PDB file of C-alpha atoms and ligand atoms in Angstrom:
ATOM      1  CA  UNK G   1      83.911 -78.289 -24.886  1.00 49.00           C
ATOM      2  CA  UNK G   2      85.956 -75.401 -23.832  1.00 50.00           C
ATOM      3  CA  UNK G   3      88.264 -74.625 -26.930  1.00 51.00           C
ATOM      4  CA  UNK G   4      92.022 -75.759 -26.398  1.00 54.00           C
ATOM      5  CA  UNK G   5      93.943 -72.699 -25.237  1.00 55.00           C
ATOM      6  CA  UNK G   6      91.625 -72.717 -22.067  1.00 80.00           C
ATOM      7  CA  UNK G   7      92.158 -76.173 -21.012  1.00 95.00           C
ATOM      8  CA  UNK G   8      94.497 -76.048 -18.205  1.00 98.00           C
ATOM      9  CA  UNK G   9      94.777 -79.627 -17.714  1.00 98.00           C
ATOM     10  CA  UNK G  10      95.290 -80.236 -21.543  1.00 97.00           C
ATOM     11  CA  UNK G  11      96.709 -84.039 -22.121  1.00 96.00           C
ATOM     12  CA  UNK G  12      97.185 -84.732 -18.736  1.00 98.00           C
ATOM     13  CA  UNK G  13      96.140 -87.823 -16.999  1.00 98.00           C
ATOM     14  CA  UNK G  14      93.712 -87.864 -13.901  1.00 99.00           C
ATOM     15  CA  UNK G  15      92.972 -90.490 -11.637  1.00 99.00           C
ATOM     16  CA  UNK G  16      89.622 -89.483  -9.260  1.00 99.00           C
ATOM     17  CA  UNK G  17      89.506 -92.019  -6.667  1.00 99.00           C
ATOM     18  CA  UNK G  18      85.589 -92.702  -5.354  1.00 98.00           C
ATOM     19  CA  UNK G  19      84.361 -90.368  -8.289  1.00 98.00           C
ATOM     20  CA  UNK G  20      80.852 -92.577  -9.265  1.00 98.00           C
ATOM     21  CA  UNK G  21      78.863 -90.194  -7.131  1.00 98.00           C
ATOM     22  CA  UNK G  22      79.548 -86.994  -4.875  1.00 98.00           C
ATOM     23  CA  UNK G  23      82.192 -84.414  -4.979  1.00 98.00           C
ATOM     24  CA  UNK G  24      84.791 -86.888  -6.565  1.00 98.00           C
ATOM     25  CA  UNK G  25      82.103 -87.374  -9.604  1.00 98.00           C
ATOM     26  CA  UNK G  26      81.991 -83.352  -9.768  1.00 98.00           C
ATOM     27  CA  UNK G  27      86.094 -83.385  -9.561  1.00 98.00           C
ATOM     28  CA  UNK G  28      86.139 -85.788 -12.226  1.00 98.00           C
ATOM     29  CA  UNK G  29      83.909 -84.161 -14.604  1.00 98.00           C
ATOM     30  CA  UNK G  30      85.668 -80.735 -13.755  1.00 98.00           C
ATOM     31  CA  UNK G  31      88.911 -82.183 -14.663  1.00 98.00           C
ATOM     32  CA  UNK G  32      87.807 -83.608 -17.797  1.00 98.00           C
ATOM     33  CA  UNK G  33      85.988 -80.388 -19.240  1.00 98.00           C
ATOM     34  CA  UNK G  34      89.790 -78.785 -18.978  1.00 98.00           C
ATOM     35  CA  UNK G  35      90.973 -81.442 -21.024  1.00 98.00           C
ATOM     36  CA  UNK G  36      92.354 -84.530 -18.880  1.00 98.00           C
ATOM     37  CA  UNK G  37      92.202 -88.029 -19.549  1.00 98.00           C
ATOM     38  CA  UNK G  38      90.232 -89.075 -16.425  1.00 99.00           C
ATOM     39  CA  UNK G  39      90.418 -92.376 -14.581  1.00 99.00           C
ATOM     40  CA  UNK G  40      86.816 -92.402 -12.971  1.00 99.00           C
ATOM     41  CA  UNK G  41      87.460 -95.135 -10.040  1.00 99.00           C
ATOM     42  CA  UNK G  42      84.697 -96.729  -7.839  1.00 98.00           C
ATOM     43  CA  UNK G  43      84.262 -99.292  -5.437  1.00 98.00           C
ATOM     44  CA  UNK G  44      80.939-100.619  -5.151  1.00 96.00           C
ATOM     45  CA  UNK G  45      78.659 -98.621  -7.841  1.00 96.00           C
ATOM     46  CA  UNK G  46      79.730 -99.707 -11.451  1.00 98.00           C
ATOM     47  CA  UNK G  47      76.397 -97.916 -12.863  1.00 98.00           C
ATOM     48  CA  UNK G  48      77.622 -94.292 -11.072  1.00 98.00           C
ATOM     49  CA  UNK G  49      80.738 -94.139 -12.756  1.00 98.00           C
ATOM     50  CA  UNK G  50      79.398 -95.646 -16.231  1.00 98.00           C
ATOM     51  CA  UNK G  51      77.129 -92.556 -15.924  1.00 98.00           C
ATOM     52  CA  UNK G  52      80.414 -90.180 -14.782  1.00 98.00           C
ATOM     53  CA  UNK G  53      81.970 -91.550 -18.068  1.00 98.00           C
ATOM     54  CA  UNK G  54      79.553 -91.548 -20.334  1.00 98.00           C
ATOM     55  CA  UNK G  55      78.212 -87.456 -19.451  1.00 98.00           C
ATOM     56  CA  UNK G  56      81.981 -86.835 -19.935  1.00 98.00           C
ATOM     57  CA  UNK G  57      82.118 -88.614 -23.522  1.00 98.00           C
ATOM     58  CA  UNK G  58      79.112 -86.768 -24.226  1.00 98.00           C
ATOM     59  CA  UNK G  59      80.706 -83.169 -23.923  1.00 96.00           C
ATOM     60  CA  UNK G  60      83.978 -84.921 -25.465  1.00 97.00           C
ATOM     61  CA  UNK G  61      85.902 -85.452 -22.767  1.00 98.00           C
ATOM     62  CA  UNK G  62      87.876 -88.310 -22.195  1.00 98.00           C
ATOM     63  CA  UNK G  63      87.100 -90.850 -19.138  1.00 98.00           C
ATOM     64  CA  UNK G  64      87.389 -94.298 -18.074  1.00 98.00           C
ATOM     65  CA  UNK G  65      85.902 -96.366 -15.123  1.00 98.00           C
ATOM     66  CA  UNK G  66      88.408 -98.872 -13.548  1.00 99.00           C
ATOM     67  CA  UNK G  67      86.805-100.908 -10.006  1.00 98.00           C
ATOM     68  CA  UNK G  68      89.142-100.813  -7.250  1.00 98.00           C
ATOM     69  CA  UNK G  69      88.399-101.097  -3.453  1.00 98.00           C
ATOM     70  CA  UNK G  70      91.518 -98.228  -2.443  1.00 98.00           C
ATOM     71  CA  UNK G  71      92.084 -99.602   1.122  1.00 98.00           C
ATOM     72  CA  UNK G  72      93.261-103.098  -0.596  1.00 98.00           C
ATOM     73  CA  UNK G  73      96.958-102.730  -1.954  1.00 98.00           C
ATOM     74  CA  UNK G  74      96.793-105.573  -4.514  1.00 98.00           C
ATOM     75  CA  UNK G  75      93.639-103.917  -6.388  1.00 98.00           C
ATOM     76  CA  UNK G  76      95.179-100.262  -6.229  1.00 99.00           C
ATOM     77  CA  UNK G  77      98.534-101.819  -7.700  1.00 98.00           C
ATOM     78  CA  UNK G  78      95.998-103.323 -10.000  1.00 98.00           C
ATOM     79  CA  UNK G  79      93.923 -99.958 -10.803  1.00 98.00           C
ATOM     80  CA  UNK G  80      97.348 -97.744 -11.555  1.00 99.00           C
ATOM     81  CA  UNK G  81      98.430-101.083 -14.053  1.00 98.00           C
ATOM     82  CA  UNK G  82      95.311-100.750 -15.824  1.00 98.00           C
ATOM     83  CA  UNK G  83      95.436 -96.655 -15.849  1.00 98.00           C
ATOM     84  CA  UNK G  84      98.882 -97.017 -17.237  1.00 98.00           C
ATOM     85  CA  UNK G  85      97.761 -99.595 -20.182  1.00 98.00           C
ATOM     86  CA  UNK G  86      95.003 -96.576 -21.238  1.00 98.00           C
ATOM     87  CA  UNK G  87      96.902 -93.631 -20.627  1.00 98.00           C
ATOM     88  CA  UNK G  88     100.550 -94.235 -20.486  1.00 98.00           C
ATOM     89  CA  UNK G  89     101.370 -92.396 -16.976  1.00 98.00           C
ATOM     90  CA  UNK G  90      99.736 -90.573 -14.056  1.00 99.00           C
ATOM     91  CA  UNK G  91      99.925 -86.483 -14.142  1.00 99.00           C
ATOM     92  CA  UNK G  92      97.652 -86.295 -11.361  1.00 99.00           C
ATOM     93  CA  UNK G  93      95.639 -87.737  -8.333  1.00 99.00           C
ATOM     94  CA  UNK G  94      92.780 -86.715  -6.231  1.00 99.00           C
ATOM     95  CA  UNK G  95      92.863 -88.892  -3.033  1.00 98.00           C
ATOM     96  CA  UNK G  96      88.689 -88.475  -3.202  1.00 98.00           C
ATOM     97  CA  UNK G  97      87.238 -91.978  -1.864  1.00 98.00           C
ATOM     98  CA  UNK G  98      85.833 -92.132   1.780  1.00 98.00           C
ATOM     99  CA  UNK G  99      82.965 -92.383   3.885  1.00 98.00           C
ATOM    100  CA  UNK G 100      81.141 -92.080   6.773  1.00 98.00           C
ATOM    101  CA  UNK G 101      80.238 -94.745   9.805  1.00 98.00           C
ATOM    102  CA  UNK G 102      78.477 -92.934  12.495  1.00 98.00           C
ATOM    103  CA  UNK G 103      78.454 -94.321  15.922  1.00 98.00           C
ATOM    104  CA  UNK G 104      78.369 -92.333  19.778  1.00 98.00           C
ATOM    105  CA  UNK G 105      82.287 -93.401  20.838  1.00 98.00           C
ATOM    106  CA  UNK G 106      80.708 -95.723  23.394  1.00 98.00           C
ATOM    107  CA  UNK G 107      78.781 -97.330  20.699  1.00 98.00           C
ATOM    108  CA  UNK G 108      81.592 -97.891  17.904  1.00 98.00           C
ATOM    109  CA  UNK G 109      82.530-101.032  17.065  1.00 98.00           C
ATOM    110  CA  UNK G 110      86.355-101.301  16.230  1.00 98.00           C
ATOM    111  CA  UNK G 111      85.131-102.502  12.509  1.00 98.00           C
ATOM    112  CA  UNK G 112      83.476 -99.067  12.162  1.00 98.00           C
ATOM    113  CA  UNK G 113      87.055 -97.602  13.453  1.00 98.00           C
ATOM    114  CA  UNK G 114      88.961 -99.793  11.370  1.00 98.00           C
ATOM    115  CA  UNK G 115      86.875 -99.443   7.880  1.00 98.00           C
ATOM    116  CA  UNK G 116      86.928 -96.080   7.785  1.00 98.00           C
ATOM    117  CA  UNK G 117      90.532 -95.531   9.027  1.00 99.00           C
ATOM    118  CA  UNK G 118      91.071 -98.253   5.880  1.00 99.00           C
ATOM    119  CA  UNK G 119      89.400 -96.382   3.318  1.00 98.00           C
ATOM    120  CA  UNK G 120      89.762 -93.130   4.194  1.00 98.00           C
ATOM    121  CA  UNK G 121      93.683 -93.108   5.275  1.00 99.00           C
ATOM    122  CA  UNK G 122      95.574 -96.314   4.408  1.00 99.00           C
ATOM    123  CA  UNK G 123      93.468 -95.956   0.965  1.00 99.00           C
ATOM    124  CA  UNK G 124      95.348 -92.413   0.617  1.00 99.00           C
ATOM    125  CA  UNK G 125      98.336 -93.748   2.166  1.00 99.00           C
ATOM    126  CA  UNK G 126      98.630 -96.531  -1.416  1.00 99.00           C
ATOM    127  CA  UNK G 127      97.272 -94.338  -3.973  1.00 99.00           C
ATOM    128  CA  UNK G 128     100.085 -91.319  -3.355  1.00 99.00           C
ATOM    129  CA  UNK G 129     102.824 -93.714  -3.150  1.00 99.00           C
ATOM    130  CA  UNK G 130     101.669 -95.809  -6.450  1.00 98.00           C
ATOM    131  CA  UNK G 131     101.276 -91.979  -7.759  1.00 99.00           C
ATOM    132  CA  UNK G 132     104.281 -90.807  -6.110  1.00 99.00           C
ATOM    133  CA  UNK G 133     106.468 -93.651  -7.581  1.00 98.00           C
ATOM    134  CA  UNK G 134     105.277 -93.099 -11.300  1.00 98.00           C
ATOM    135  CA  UNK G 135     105.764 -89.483 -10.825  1.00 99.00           C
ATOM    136  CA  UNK G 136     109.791 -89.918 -10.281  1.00 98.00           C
ATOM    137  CA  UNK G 137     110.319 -92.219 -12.650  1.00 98.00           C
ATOM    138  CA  UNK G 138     108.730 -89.968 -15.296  1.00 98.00           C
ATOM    139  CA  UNK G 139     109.843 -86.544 -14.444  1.00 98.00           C
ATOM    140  CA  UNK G 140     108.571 -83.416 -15.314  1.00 98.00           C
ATOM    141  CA  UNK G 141     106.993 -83.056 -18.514  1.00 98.00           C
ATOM    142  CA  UNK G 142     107.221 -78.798 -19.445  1.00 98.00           C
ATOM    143  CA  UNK G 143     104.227 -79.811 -22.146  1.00 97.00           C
ATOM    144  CA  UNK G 144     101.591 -81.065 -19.943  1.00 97.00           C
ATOM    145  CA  UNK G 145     102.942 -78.582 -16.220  1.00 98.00           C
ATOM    146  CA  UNK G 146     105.761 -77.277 -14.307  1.00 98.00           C
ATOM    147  CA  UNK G 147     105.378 -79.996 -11.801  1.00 98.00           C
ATOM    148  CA  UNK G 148     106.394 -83.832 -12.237  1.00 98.00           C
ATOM    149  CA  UNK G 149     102.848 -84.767 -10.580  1.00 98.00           C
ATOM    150  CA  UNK G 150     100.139 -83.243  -8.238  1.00 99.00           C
ATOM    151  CA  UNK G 151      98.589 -84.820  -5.448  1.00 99.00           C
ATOM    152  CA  UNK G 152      95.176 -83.406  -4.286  1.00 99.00           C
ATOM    153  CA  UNK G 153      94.194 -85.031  -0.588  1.00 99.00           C
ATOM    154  CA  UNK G 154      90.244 -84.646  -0.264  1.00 99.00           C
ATOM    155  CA  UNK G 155      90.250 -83.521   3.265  1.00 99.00           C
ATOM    156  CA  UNK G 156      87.355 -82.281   5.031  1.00 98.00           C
ATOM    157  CA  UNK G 157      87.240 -79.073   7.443  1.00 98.00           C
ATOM    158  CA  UNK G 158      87.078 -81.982  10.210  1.00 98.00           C
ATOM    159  CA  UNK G 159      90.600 -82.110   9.819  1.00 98.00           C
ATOM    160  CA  UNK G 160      90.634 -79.354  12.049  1.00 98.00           C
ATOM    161  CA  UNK G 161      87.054 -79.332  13.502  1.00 98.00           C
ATOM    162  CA  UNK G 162      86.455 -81.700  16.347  1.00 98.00           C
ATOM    163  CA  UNK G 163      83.289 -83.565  15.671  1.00 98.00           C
ATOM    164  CA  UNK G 164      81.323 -86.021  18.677  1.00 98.00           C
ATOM    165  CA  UNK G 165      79.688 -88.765  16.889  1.00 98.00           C
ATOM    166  CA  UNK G 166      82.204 -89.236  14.296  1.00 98.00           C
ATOM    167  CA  UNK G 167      85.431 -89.726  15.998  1.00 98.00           C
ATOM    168  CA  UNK G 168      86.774 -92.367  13.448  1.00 98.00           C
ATOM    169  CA  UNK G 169      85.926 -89.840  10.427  1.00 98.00           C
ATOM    170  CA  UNK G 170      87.164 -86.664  12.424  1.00 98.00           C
ATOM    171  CA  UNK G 171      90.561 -88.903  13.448  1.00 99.00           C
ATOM    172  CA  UNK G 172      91.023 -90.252   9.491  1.00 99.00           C
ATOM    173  CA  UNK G 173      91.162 -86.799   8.246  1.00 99.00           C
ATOM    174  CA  UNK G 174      93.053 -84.947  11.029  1.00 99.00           C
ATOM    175  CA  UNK G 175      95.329 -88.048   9.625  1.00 99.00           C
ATOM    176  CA  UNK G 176      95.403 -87.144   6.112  1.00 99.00           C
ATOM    177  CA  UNK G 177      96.243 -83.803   7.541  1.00 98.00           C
ATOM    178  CA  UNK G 178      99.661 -84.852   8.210  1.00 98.00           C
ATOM    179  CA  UNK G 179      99.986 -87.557   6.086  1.00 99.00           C
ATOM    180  CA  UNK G 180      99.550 -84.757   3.149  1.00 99.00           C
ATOM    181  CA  UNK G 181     102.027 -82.600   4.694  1.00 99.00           C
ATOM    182  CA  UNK G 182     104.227 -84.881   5.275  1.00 99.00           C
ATOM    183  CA  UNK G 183     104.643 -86.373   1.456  1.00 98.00           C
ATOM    184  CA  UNK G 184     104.458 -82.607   0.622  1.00 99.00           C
ATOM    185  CA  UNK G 185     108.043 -82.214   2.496  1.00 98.00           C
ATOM    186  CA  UNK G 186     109.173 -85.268   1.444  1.00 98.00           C
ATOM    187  CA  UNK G 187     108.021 -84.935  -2.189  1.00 98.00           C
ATOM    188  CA  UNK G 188     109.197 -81.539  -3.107  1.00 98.00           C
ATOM    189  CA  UNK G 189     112.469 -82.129  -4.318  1.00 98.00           C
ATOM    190  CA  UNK G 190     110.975 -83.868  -6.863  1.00 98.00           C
ATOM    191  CA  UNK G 191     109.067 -81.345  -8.070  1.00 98.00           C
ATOM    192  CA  UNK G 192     105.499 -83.293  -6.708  1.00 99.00           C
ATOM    193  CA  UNK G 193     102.796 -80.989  -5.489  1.00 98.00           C
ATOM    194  CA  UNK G 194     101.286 -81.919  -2.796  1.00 99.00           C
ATOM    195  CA  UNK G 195      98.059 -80.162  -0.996  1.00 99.00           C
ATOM    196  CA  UNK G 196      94.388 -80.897   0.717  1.00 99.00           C
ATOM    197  CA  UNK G 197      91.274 -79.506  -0.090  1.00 99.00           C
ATOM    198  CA  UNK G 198      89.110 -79.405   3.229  1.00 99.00           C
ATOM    199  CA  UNK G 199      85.442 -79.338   1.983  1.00 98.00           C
ATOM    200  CA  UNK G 200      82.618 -78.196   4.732  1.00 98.00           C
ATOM    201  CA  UNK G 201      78.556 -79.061   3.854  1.00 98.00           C
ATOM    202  CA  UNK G 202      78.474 -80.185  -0.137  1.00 98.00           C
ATOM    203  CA  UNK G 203      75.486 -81.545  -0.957  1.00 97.00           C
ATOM    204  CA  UNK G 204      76.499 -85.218  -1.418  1.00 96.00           C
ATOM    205  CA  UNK G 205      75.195 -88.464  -1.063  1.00 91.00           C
ATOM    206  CA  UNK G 206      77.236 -88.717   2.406  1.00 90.00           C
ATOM    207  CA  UNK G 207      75.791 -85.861   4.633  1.00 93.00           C
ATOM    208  CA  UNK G 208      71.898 -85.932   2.761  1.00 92.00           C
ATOM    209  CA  UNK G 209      70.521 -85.770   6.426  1.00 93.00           C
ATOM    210  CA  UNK G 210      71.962 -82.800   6.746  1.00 93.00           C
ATOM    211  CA  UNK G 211      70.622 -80.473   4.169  1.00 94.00           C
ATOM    212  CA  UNK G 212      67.646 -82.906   2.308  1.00 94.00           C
ATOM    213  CA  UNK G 213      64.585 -81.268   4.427  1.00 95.00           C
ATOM    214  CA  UNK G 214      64.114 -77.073   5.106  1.00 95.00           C
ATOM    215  CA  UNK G 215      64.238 -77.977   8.601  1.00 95.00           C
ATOM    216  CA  UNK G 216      67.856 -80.215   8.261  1.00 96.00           C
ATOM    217  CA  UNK G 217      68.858 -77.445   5.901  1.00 96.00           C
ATOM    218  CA  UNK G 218      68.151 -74.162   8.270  1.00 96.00           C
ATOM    219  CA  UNK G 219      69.997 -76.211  11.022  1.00 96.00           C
ATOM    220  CA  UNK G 220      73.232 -76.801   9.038  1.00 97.00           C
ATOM    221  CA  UNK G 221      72.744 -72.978   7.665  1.00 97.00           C
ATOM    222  CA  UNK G 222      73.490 -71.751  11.275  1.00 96.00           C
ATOM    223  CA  UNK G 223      76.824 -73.655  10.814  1.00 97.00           C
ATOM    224  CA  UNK G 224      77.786 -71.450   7.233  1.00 98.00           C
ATOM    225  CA  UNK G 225      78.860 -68.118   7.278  1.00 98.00           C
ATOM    226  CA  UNK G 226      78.343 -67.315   3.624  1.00 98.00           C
ATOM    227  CA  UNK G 227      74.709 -68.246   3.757  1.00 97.00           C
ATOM    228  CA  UNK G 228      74.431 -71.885   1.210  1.00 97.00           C
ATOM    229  CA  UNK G 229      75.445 -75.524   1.303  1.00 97.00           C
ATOM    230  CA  UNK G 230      77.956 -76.437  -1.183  1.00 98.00           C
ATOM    231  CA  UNK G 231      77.866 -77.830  -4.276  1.00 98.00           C
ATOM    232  CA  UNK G 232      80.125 -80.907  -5.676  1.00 98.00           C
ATOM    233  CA  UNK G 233      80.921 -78.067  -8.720  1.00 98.00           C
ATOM    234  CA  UNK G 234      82.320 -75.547  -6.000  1.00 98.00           C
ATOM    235  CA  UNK G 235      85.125 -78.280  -5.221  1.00 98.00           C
ATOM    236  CA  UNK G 236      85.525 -78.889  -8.712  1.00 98.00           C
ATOM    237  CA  UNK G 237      86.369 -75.963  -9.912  1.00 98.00           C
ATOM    238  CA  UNK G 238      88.808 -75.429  -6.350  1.00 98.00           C
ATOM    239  CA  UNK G 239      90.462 -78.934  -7.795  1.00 98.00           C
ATOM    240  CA  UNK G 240      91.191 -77.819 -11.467  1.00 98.00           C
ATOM    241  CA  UNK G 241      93.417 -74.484 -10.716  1.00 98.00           C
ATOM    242  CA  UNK G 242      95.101 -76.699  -7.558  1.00 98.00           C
ATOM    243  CA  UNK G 243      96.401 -79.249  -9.927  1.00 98.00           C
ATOM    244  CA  UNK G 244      96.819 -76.862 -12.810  1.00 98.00           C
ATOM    245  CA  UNK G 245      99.986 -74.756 -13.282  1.00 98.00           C
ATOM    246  CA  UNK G 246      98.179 -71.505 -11.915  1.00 98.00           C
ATOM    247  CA  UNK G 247      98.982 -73.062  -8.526  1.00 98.00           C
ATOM    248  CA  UNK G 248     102.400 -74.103  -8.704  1.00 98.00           C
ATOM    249  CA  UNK G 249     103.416 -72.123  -5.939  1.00 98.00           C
ATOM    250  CA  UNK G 250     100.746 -73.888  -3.606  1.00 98.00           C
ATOM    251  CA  UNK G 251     102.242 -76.750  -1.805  1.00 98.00           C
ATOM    252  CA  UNK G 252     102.164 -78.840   1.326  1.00 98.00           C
ATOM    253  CA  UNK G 253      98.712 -76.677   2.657  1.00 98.00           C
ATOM    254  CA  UNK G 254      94.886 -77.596   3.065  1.00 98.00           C
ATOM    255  CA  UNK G 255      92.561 -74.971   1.208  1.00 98.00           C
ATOM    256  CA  UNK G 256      89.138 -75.132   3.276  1.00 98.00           C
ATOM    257  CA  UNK G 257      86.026 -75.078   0.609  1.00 98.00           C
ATOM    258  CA  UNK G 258      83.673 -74.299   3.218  1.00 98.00           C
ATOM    259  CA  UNK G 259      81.684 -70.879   3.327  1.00 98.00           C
ATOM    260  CA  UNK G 260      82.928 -69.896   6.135  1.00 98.00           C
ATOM    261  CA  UNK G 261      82.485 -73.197   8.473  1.00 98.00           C
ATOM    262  CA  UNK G 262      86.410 -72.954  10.104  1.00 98.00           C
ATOM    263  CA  UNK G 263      85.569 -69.485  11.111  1.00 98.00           C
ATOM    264  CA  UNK G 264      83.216 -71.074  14.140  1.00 96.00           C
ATOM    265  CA  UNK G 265      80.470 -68.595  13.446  1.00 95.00           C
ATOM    266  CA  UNK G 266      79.148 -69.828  17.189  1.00 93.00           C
ATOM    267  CA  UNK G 267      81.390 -67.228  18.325  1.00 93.00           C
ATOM    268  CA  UNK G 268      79.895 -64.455  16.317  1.00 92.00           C
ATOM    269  CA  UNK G 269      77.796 -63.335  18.802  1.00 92.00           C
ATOM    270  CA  UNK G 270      78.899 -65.198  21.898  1.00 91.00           C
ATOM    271  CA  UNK G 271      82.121 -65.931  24.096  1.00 90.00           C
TER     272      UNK G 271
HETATM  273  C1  BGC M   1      81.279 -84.599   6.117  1.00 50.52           C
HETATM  274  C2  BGC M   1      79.850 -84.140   5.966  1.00 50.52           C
HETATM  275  C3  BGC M   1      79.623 -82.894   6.778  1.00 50.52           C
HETATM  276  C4  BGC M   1      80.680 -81.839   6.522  1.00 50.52           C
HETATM  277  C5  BGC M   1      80.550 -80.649   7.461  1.00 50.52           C
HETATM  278  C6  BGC M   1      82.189 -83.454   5.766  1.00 50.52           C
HETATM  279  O1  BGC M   1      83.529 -83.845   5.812  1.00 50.52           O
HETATM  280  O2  BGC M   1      81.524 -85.733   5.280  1.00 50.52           O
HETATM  281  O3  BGC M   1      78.973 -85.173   6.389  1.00 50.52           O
HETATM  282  O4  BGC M   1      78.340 -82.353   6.466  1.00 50.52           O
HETATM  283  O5  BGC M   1      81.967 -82.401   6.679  1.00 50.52           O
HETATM  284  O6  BGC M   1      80.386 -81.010   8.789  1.00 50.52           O
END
């Protein structure tokens, strides 16, 4: 462990939403190794986040996994309850869980619109206003930060990118988009932080297609400026200092984690 005086998120207490696998399992373990209690929550894959928690015990961090399907308001009223029993009070949230269900527009089915508008929206939609709630009530606490709470929105740079194939995924995140901006003007006076992090290519369970062969790989490369595919620890790291004092001035905006995707490298040599 990282001795005390370097943990930026000393005492404070994290809630990762979708964090058994993926980028939310690299946020969580980030978050932990500076010293927050972390909430490790998962929907379908008990055994992922048992393994989260138990490789954070074993660098002595401090983690627990708590089941809760986000897009269902009675079991995320349920998972802050149960995060509140362990750890008192919420410091901060990373709106991780969502997914992907691919479809050509003419093809999808309004349950692959609806599902992932469900976990990927209304799922961020319950957990920043169960956050958001605890977060007034409590106050600021000048031990654990200069901010009554922090609310990370995993975004994706399809909040901005237009992407055929995807529409419900590329219309859930242009979504948290202004969902995220909107608590952040809303929240402020509070003294709740509110931003996005817009990941491009991490290598991830939910895009494997995309970078598991050379071939796959070479093809997504072209879409990359700065030349690699990212890794879950690349938005980990991004997470920490964006819910850690060092960022208190950061509010209300999405920081793309992306090598370069939003600068649509097709036009580098063309248009
Ligand atoms: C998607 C990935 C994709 C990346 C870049 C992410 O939001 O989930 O599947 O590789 O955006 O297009």
């Amino acid at each position: 462990m990282k001795n005390n005086a370097t943990q930026r998120l000393k005492g404070q207490a994290a809630l990762v939403t979708g964090s058994s696998s993926g980028i939310g399992a690299g946020v969580a373990k980030a978050m932990a190794r500076e010293g927050a209690k972390v909430v490790v929550n998962y929907s379908k894959s008990p055994e992922g986040a048992e393994k989260v928690v138990q490789e954070i015990r074993d660098s002595g961090g401090t983690a627990l996994a708590i089941g809760a399907d986000v897009s269902q308001e009675d079991q995320v009223l349920r998972l802050f309850e149960r995060m509140y029993e362990a750890y008192g009070t919420i410091d901060i949230l990373v709106n991780n869980a969502g997914l992907q269900k691919d479809a050509a527009f003419v093809d999808m089915t309004l349950a692959d619109w609806q599902l992932v508008l469900d976990i990927n929206l209304t799922g961020q939609f319950l957990c920043a206003r169960q956050a958001a709630r605890e977060f007034i009530r409590r106050g600021v606490v000048p031990e654990r930060s200069r901010a009554a709470g922090k609310i990370i929105c995993m975004s994706s740079v399809h909040e901005v990118i237009p992407w055929a194939g995807h529409v419900n995924y590329a219309a859930s995140k242009g979504g948290v988009m202004l969902l995220m901006k909107s608590i952040a003007q809303e929240l402020a006076r509070h003294k709740i932080r509110v931003n996005s992090i817009g990941p491009g290519a991490i290598k991830t369970p939910i895009n494997n297609e995309a970078w598991e062969t050379p071939e796959a790989e070479k093809k997504l490369l072209a879409l990359i400026p700065y030349g690699r595919v990212g890794e879950p620890t690349d938005i980990g790291d991004v997470a920490v200092w964006l819910a850690s004092d060092e960022s208190d001035y950061v509010h209300g905006t999405t920081l793309f984690v992306d090598g370069g995707m939003t600068l649509y490298p097709g036009f580098a040599e063309n248009g």
